[in-house]
PDB file of C-alpha atoms in Angstrom:
ATOM      1  CA  MET A   1      21.543 -53.769  43.158  1.00 87.00           C
ATOM      2  CA  ALA A   2      18.245 -54.893  43.949  1.00 96.00           C
ATOM      3  CA  LYS A   3      16.327 -57.222  41.469  1.00 98.00           C
ATOM      4  CA  ASN A   4      12.891 -55.699  42.285  1.00 98.00           C
ATOM      5  CA  TYR A   5      11.686 -52.086  43.143  1.00 97.00           C
ATOM      6  CA  ALA A   6       8.694 -50.946  44.744  1.00 95.00           C
ATOM      7  CA  PHE A   7       7.391 -47.387  45.421  1.00 94.00           C
ATOM      8  CA  ILE A   8       4.882 -46.716  47.920  1.00 92.00           C
ATOM      9  CA  GLY A   9       3.315 -43.377  49.114  1.00 90.00           C
ATOM     10  CA  LEU A  10       0.124 -41.595  50.033  1.00 88.00           C
ATOM     11  CA  PHE A  11      -1.909 -40.411  47.106  1.00 84.00           C
ATOM     12  CA  GLY A  12      -0.596 -37.350  45.321  1.00 87.00           C
ATOM     13  CA  SER A  13       2.970 -38.039  46.402  1.00 92.00           C
ATOM     14  CA  GLY A  14       3.807 -38.719  42.821  1.00 92.00           C
ATOM     15  CA  LYS A  15       5.045 -42.383  43.314  1.00 92.00           C
ATOM     16  CA  THR A  16       3.828 -43.230  39.765  1.00 91.00           C
ATOM     17  CA  GLU A  17       6.019 -40.937  37.947  1.00 94.00           C
ATOM     18  CA  VAL A  18       8.881 -41.747  40.188  1.00 96.00           C
ATOM     19  CA  ALA A  19       8.315 -45.574  39.373  1.00 95.00           C
ATOM     20  CA  ILE A  20       7.985 -44.895  35.628  1.00 96.00           C
ATOM     21  CA  ASN A  21      11.147 -42.883  35.665  1.00 97.00           C
ATOM     22  CA  TRP A  22      13.044 -45.364  37.628  1.00 98.00           C
ATOM     23  CA  ALA A  23      11.976 -48.274  35.211  1.00 98.00           C
ATOM     24  CA  LEU A  24      13.348 -46.099  32.365  1.00 97.00           C
ATOM     25  CA  LYS A  25      16.716 -45.638  34.294  1.00 98.00           C
ATOM     26  CA  LEU A  26      16.872 -49.312  34.672  1.00 98.00           C
ATOM     27  CA  LYS A  27      16.050 -49.822  30.850  1.00 98.00           C
ATOM     28  CA  ASP A  28      19.128 -47.723  30.058  1.00 97.00           C
ATOM     29  CA  GLU A  29      21.250 -50.417  32.129  1.00 96.00           C
ATOM     30  CA  TYR A  30      19.378 -53.713  31.523  1.00 97.00           C
ATOM     31  CA  GLU A  31      17.915 -55.264  28.415  1.00 97.00           C
ATOM     32  CA  LYS A  32      14.492 -56.546  30.186  1.00 98.00           C
ATOM     33  CA  VAL A  33      12.535 -54.129  32.617  1.00 98.00           C
ATOM     34  CA  ALA A  34       9.034 -54.680  33.551  1.00 97.00           C
ATOM     35  CA  ILE A  35       6.785 -52.203  35.441  1.00 95.00           C
ATOM     36  CA  ILE A  36       3.721 -53.539  37.243  1.00 92.00           C
ATOM     37  CA  ASP A  37       0.610 -51.150  38.007  1.00 87.00           C
ATOM     38  CA  GLY A  38      -0.127 -52.244  41.404  1.00 78.00           C
ATOM     39  CA  ASP A  39      -2.538 -49.348  42.203  1.00 64.00           C
ATOM     40  CA  ILE A  40      -6.035 -51.010  42.838  1.00 54.00           C
ATOM     41  CA  ILE A  41      -7.264 -47.922  44.533  1.00 50.00           C
ATOM     42  CA  SER A  42      -6.910 -44.837  42.283  1.00 53.00           C
ATOM     43  CA  PRO A  43      -8.695 -44.529  38.690  1.00 50.00           C
ATOM     44  CA  TYR A  44      -6.524 -41.994  37.925  1.00 52.00           C
ATOM     45  CA  PHE A  45      -2.853 -41.437  37.395  1.00 64.00           C
ATOM     46  CA  ARG A  46      -2.165 -45.166  36.894  1.00 68.00           C
ATOM     47  CA  THR A  47       0.890 -46.563  34.832  1.00 79.00           C
ATOM     48  CA  ARG A  48      -1.510 -48.497  32.749  1.00 74.00           C
ATOM     49  CA  ASP A  49      -2.646 -44.871  31.434  1.00 77.00           C
ATOM     50  CA  VAL A  50       0.453 -44.594  29.487  1.00 86.00           C
ATOM     51  CA  ALA A  51       1.402 -48.151  28.667  1.00 86.00           C
ATOM     52  CA  GLU A  52       1.529 -47.735  25.087  1.00 90.00           C
ATOM     53  CA  ASP A  53       4.169 -45.111  25.400  1.00 90.00           C
ATOM     54  CA  LEU A  54       6.088 -46.945  27.926  1.00 93.00           C
ATOM     55  CA  GLU A  55       6.026 -49.985  25.755  1.00 93.00           C
ATOM     56  CA  LYS A  56       7.533 -47.982  22.897  1.00 95.00           C
ATOM     57  CA  MET A  57      10.382 -47.129  25.131  1.00 95.00           C
ATOM     58  CA  GLY A  58      11.230 -50.717  25.591  1.00 96.00           C
ATOM     59  CA  LEU A  59       9.333 -51.500  28.830  1.00 96.00           C
ATOM     60  CA  VAL A  60       7.120 -54.437  29.556  1.00 94.00           C
ATOM     61  CA  THR A  61       4.076 -53.038  31.127  1.00 92.00           C
ATOM     62  CA  VAL A  62       1.909 -55.484  33.421  1.00 91.00           C
ATOM     63  CA  TYR A  63      -1.662 -54.521  34.494  1.00 81.00           C
ATOM     64  CA  PRO A  64      -4.961 -56.334  33.818  1.00 70.00           C
ATOM     65  CA  LYS A  65      -5.975 -56.099  30.025  1.00 63.00           C
ATOM     66  CA  GLY A  66      -8.968 -55.969  27.662  1.00 44.00           C
ATOM     67  CA  ALA A  67     -12.107 -55.086  29.394  1.00 38.00           C
ATOM     68  CA  LEU A  68     -10.447 -55.118  33.038  1.00 43.00           C
ATOM     69  CA  ARG A  69      -7.999 -52.259  31.961  1.00 46.00           C
ATOM     70  CA  ASN A  70     -10.112 -49.282  33.402  1.00 51.00           C
ATOM     71  CA  ALA A  71     -11.915 -51.411  35.963  1.00 47.00           C
ATOM     72  CA  ASP A  72     -12.082 -49.823  39.390  1.00 50.00           C
ATOM     73  CA  LEU A  73     -11.563 -53.140  40.974  1.00 44.00           C
ATOM     74  CA  PRO A  74      -8.677 -54.785  42.997  1.00 43.00           C
ATOM     75  CA  ILE A  75      -7.026 -57.001  40.497  1.00 48.00           C
ATOM     76  CA  ILE A  76      -3.411 -57.532  40.213  1.00 59.00           C
ATOM     77  CA  THR A  77      -2.761 -59.836  37.138  1.00 58.00           C
ATOM     78  CA  GLY A  78      -1.028 -63.096  37.693  1.00 66.00           C
ATOM     79  CA  GLY A  79       1.763 -62.028  35.415  1.00 82.00           C
ATOM     80  CA  ALA A  80       3.068 -59.591  37.988  1.00 88.00           C
ATOM     81  CA  ILE A  81       4.255 -62.474  40.249  1.00 91.00           C
ATOM     82  CA  GLY A  82       5.835 -64.039  37.007  1.00 93.00           C
ATOM     83  CA  TYR A  83       8.063 -61.084  36.440  1.00 95.00           C
ATOM     84  CA  LEU A  84       8.697 -60.583  40.200  1.00 95.00           C
ATOM     85  CA  VAL A  85      10.460 -64.085  40.220  1.00 95.00           C
ATOM     86  CA  ASN A  86      12.020 -64.089  36.807  1.00 96.00           C
ATOM     87  CA  GLN A  87      15.699 -63.367  37.391  1.00 96.00           C
ATOM     88  CA  GLU A  88      16.118 -62.078  33.748  1.00 97.00           C
ATOM     89  CA  TYR A  89      14.064 -58.987  34.501  1.00 97.00           C
ATOM     90  CA  LYS A  90      14.401 -56.016  36.442  1.00 98.00           C
ATOM     91  CA  THR A  91      11.061 -55.086  37.841  1.00 97.00           C
ATOM     92  CA  VAL A  92       9.526 -51.998  39.186  1.00 96.00           C
ATOM     93  CA  ILE A  93       6.159 -51.978  41.140  1.00 93.00           C
ATOM     94  CA  ASP A  94       3.921 -48.898  41.459  1.00 90.00           C
ATOM     95  CA  VAL A  95       1.933 -49.526  44.494  1.00 85.00           C
ATOM     96  CA  GLY A  96      -1.293 -47.925  45.338  1.00 71.00           C
ATOM     97  CA  GLY A  97      -1.478 -45.310  47.878  1.00 66.00           C
ATOM     98  CA  GLU A  98      -3.109 -45.234  51.619  1.00 62.00           C
ATOM     99  CA  GLU A  99      -3.619 -48.343  53.621  1.00 61.00           C
ATOM    100  CA  ASN A 100      -6.350 -50.011  51.171  1.00 62.00           C
ATOM    101  CA  GLY A 101      -3.716 -49.787  48.426  1.00 64.00           C
ATOM    102  CA  ILE A 102      -0.639 -51.145  50.249  1.00 75.00           C
ATOM    103  CA  VAL A 103      -2.121 -54.232  50.892  1.00 76.00           C
ATOM    104  CA  VAL A 104      -0.921 -55.336  47.603  1.00 78.00           C
ATOM    105  CA  LEU A 105       2.640 -55.221  48.562  1.00 81.00           C
ATOM    106  CA  GLY A 106       1.819 -57.560  51.510  1.00 80.00           C
ATOM    107  CA  TYR A 107       0.018 -59.817  49.120  1.00 81.00           C
ATOM    108  CA  LEU A 108       3.402 -59.652  46.580  1.00 86.00           C
ATOM    109  CA  LYS A 109       5.591 -59.822  49.615  1.00 88.00           C
ATOM    110  CA  PRO A 110       6.487 -63.824  49.430  1.00 90.00           C
ATOM    111  CA  TYR A 111       7.520 -62.933  45.578  1.00 92.00           C
ATOM    112  CA  LEU A 112       9.616 -59.779  46.142  1.00 92.00           C
ATOM    113  CA  GLY A 113      12.910 -61.561  46.817  1.00 94.00           C
ATOM    114  CA  ASN A 114      15.882 -59.175  46.572  1.00 96.00           C
ATOM    115  CA  ALA A 115      13.667 -55.908  46.630  1.00 96.00           C
ATOM    116  CA  GLU A 116      14.336 -52.383  47.348  1.00 97.00           C
ATOM    117  CA  ILE A 117      11.077 -50.389  48.752  1.00 96.00           C
ATOM    118  CA  SER A 118      11.035 -46.751  48.740  1.00 96.00           C
ATOM    119  CA  MET A 119       8.365 -44.392  50.292  1.00 96.00           C
ATOM    120  CA  VAL A 120       7.943 -41.406  48.080  1.00 96.00           C
ATOM    121  CA  VAL A 121       7.078 -38.216  49.946  1.00 97.00           C
ATOM    122  CA  ASN A 122       5.604 -34.941  48.685  1.00 97.00           C
ATOM    123  CA  ILE A 123       5.411 -32.229  51.464  1.00 98.00           C
ATOM    124  CA  ALA A 124       2.839 -30.070  49.058  1.00 96.00           C
ATOM    125  CA  ARG A 125       0.226 -32.628  50.114  1.00 93.00           C
ATOM    126  CA  PRO A 126      -2.089 -32.076  53.246  1.00 89.00           C
ATOM    127  CA  PHE A 127      -1.142 -35.338  54.957  1.00 90.00           C
ATOM    128  CA  SER A 128       2.494 -35.402  54.453  1.00 95.00           C
ATOM    129  CA  SER A 129       3.254 -31.626  55.023  1.00 96.00           C
ATOM    130  CA  THR A 130       4.922 -32.228  58.362  1.00 97.00           C
ATOM    131  CA  VAL A 131       7.273 -34.317  60.203  1.00 98.00           C
ATOM    132  CA  ASP A 132       4.961 -35.935  62.118  1.00 97.00           C
ATOM    133  CA  GLY A 133       2.359 -36.612  59.595  1.00 96.00           C
ATOM    134  CA  ILE A 134       5.031 -38.203  57.348  1.00 97.00           C
ATOM    135  CA  ILE A 135       6.085 -40.577  60.204  1.00 97.00           C
ATOM    136  CA  LYS A 136       2.581 -41.348  60.873  1.00 95.00           C
ATOM    137  CA  ALA A 137       1.789 -42.285  57.215  1.00 93.00           C
ATOM    138  CA  TYR A 138       5.122 -44.338  57.218  1.00 94.00           C
ATOM    139  CA  GLU A 139       4.218 -46.415  60.423  1.00 93.00           C
ATOM    140  CA  GLN A 140       0.612 -46.910  58.706  1.00 89.00           C
ATOM    141  CA  LEU A 141       1.984 -48.288  55.615  1.00 87.00           C
ATOM    142  CA  ARG A 142       4.746 -50.340  56.791  1.00 88.00           C
ATOM    143  CA  ARG A 143       2.169 -51.917  59.285  1.00 86.00           C
ATOM    144  CA  VAL A 144      -0.478 -52.669  56.913  1.00 83.00           C
ATOM    145  CA  ALA A 145       2.116 -54.179  54.241  1.00 82.00           C
ATOM    146  CA  ARG A 146       4.061 -55.888  56.685  1.00 84.00           C
ATOM    147  CA  ILE A 147       7.377 -54.470  55.025  1.00 88.00           C
ATOM    148  CA  GLU A 148      10.452 -52.441  55.964  1.00 93.00           C
ATOM    149  CA  VAL A 149      10.902 -49.435  54.117  1.00 95.00           C
ATOM    150  CA  ASP A 150      14.572 -49.213  52.734  1.00 97.00           C
ATOM    151  CA  TYR A 151      14.578 -45.518  51.494  1.00 98.00           C
ATOM    152  CA  LEU A 152      12.803 -42.188  51.362  1.00 98.00           C
ATOM    153  CA  ILE A 153      12.439 -40.062  48.362  1.00 98.00           C
ATOM    154  CA  ASN A 154      11.880 -36.425  48.370  1.00 98.00           C
ATOM    155  CA  ASN A 155       9.441 -35.514  45.626  1.00 98.00           C
ATOM    156  CA  ALA A 156       8.283 -31.996  46.841  1.00 98.00           C
ATOM    157  CA  ASN A 157       6.172 -30.866  43.771  1.00 96.00           C
ATOM    158  CA  LEU A 158       3.477 -28.814  42.763  1.00 94.00           C
ATOM    159  CA  SER A 159       3.331 -30.597  39.273  1.00 89.00           C
ATOM    160  CA  TYR A 160       4.695 -27.635  36.683  1.00 88.00           C
ATOM    161  CA  GLU A 161       4.246 -25.173  39.623  1.00 93.00           C
ATOM    162  CA  THR A 162       7.038 -26.667  41.442  1.00 95.00           C
ATOM    163  CA  THR A 163       9.800 -24.416  42.608  1.00 96.00           C
ATOM    164  CA  PRO A 164      13.286 -24.873  43.764  1.00 97.00           C
ATOM    165  CA  GLU A 165      12.555 -23.615  47.076  1.00 97.00           C
ATOM    166  CA  LEU A 166       9.696 -25.914  47.684  1.00 98.00           C
ATOM    167  CA  ILE A 167      12.097 -28.883  46.639  1.00 98.00           C
ATOM    168  CA  LYS A 168      14.583 -27.576  49.298  1.00 98.00           C
ATOM    169  CA  LYS A 169      11.783 -27.166  51.874  1.00 98.00           C
ATOM    170  CA  GLY A 170      10.982 -30.771  51.161  1.00 98.00           C
ATOM    171  CA  GLU A 171      14.575 -31.783  51.687  1.00 98.00           C
ATOM    172  CA  GLU A 172      14.603 -30.195  55.127  1.00 98.00           C
ATOM    173  CA  ILE A 173      11.441 -31.924  56.507  1.00 98.00           C
ATOM    174  CA  VAL A 174      12.257 -35.141  54.818  1.00 98.00           C
ATOM    175  CA  SER A 175      15.746 -34.948  56.190  1.00 98.00           C
ATOM    176  CA  LYS A 176      14.297 -34.557  59.881  1.00 98.00           C
ATOM    177  CA  VAL A 177      12.023 -37.680  59.128  1.00 98.00           C
ATOM    178  CA  SER A 178      15.027 -39.659  58.065  1.00 98.00           C
ATOM    179  CA  GLU A 179      16.972 -38.901  61.136  1.00 98.00           C
ATOM    180  CA  ILE A 180      13.943 -39.849  63.538  1.00 98.00           C
ATOM    181  CA  ILE A 181      12.828 -43.288  61.947  1.00 98.00           C
ATOM    182  CA  GLU A 182      16.394 -43.922  60.787  1.00 98.00           C
ATOM    183  CA  VAL A 183      15.673 -44.537  57.141  1.00 98.00           C
ATOM    184  CA  PRO A 184      18.072 -43.163  54.634  1.00 98.00           C
ATOM    185  CA  VAL A 185      16.807 -40.525  51.845  1.00 98.00           C
ATOM    186  CA  LYS A 186      17.788 -41.990  48.454  1.00 98.00           C
ATOM    187  CA  PHE A 187      17.367 -38.869  46.195  1.00 98.00           C
ATOM    188  CA  THR A 188      15.601 -35.716  45.697  1.00 98.00           C
ATOM    189  CA  VAL A 189      13.307 -35.595  42.589  1.00 98.00           C
ATOM    190  CA  VAL A 190      13.797 -32.420  40.269  1.00 97.00           C
ATOM    191  CA  PRO A 191      11.306 -32.100  37.187  1.00 96.00           C
ATOM    192  CA  GLU A 192      13.289 -31.928  34.010  1.00 94.00           C
ATOM    193  CA  PHE A 193      12.158 -28.101  33.317  1.00 93.00           C
ATOM    194  CA  LEU A 194      13.974 -26.925  36.719  1.00 95.00           C
ATOM    195  CA  ASN A 195      17.459 -26.736  37.574  1.00 91.00           C
ATOM    196  CA  VAL A 196      18.206 -26.610  41.256  1.00 93.00           C
ATOM    197  CA  ASP A 197      21.519 -26.156  42.911  1.00 88.00           C
ATOM    198  CA  ASP A 198      22.969 -26.818  46.219  1.00 93.00           C
ATOM    199  CA  LEU A 199      20.659 -29.944  47.213  1.00 97.00           C
ATOM    200  CA  LYS A 200      21.512 -32.205  50.114  1.00 97.00           C
ATOM    201  CA  TYR A 201      20.685 -35.644  48.278  1.00 98.00           C
ATOM    202  CA  PRO A 202      21.420 -36.775  45.010  1.00 97.00           C
ATOM    203  CA  ILE A 203      19.355 -35.311  42.263  1.00 97.00           C
ATOM    204  CA  PHE A 204      16.778 -37.715  40.141  1.00 98.00           C
ATOM    205  CA  LYS A 205      15.849 -35.718  37.192  1.00 97.00           C
ATOM    206  CA  ILE A 206      12.330 -36.944  35.856  1.00 96.00           C
ATOM    207  CA  LYS A 207      10.077 -36.545  32.995  1.00 93.00           C
ATOM    208  CA  ARG A 208       6.233 -36.106  33.519  1.00 89.00           C
ATOM    209  CA  PHE A 209       4.057 -38.624  31.897  1.00 88.00           C
ATOM    210  CA  MET A 210       0.813 -38.011  33.622  1.00 72.00           C
ATOM    211  CA  LYS A 211      -1.608 -36.145  31.451  1.00 59.00           C
ATOM    212  CA  MET A 212      -3.800 -34.527  34.303  1.00 49.00           C
ATOM    213  CA  GLU A 213      -2.131 -31.898  36.247  1.00 42.00           C
ATOM    214  CA  ASN A 214      -3.585 -31.755  39.803  1.00 36.00           C
ATOM    215  CA  TYR A 215      -1.976 -35.466  40.867  1.00 40.00           C
TER     216      TYR A 215
END
């Protein structure tokens, strides 16, 4: 079992939702869990936007506080390193998408220790809708952050318009990527409002926390 977990992916992959739900899953098993908002790129759909809700659920949220909370600046709070190295805490990092955002993980790499890094893939987004597109993104993110990806996550979705057919198509495409790059698929994400049968990979049910629809 890893001590730290990082979720990466292109903008619109849904990694923030996955990261939040994974942190809550860990909270069911461990007393101390922290989630780091490592998104320095997008001013939308960041963990800090629902920080108060997550804190009520027992998570420690780590992000720039005060006047810097809503700043669109490349800021990573020093507390992030503290939780990554604190052996009492399981820590989840929601890393910003695209090449400029993934550099955060490279910066934090010396402090990751026993970490599991997963790339979240949403085939409903333009640059990750094909096998070639996903592999290109994978290579770019891995190169910029200087890290190895441990798992792929199928998060094929169109928010509340997600269908079982889309999720299964996601499994088909991500499975092909997995075979080519030799990185296993950890699970398939299924929103709590859907029941989907006959999936190839383990199901990870998630609750949606982001307020806007078109992420």
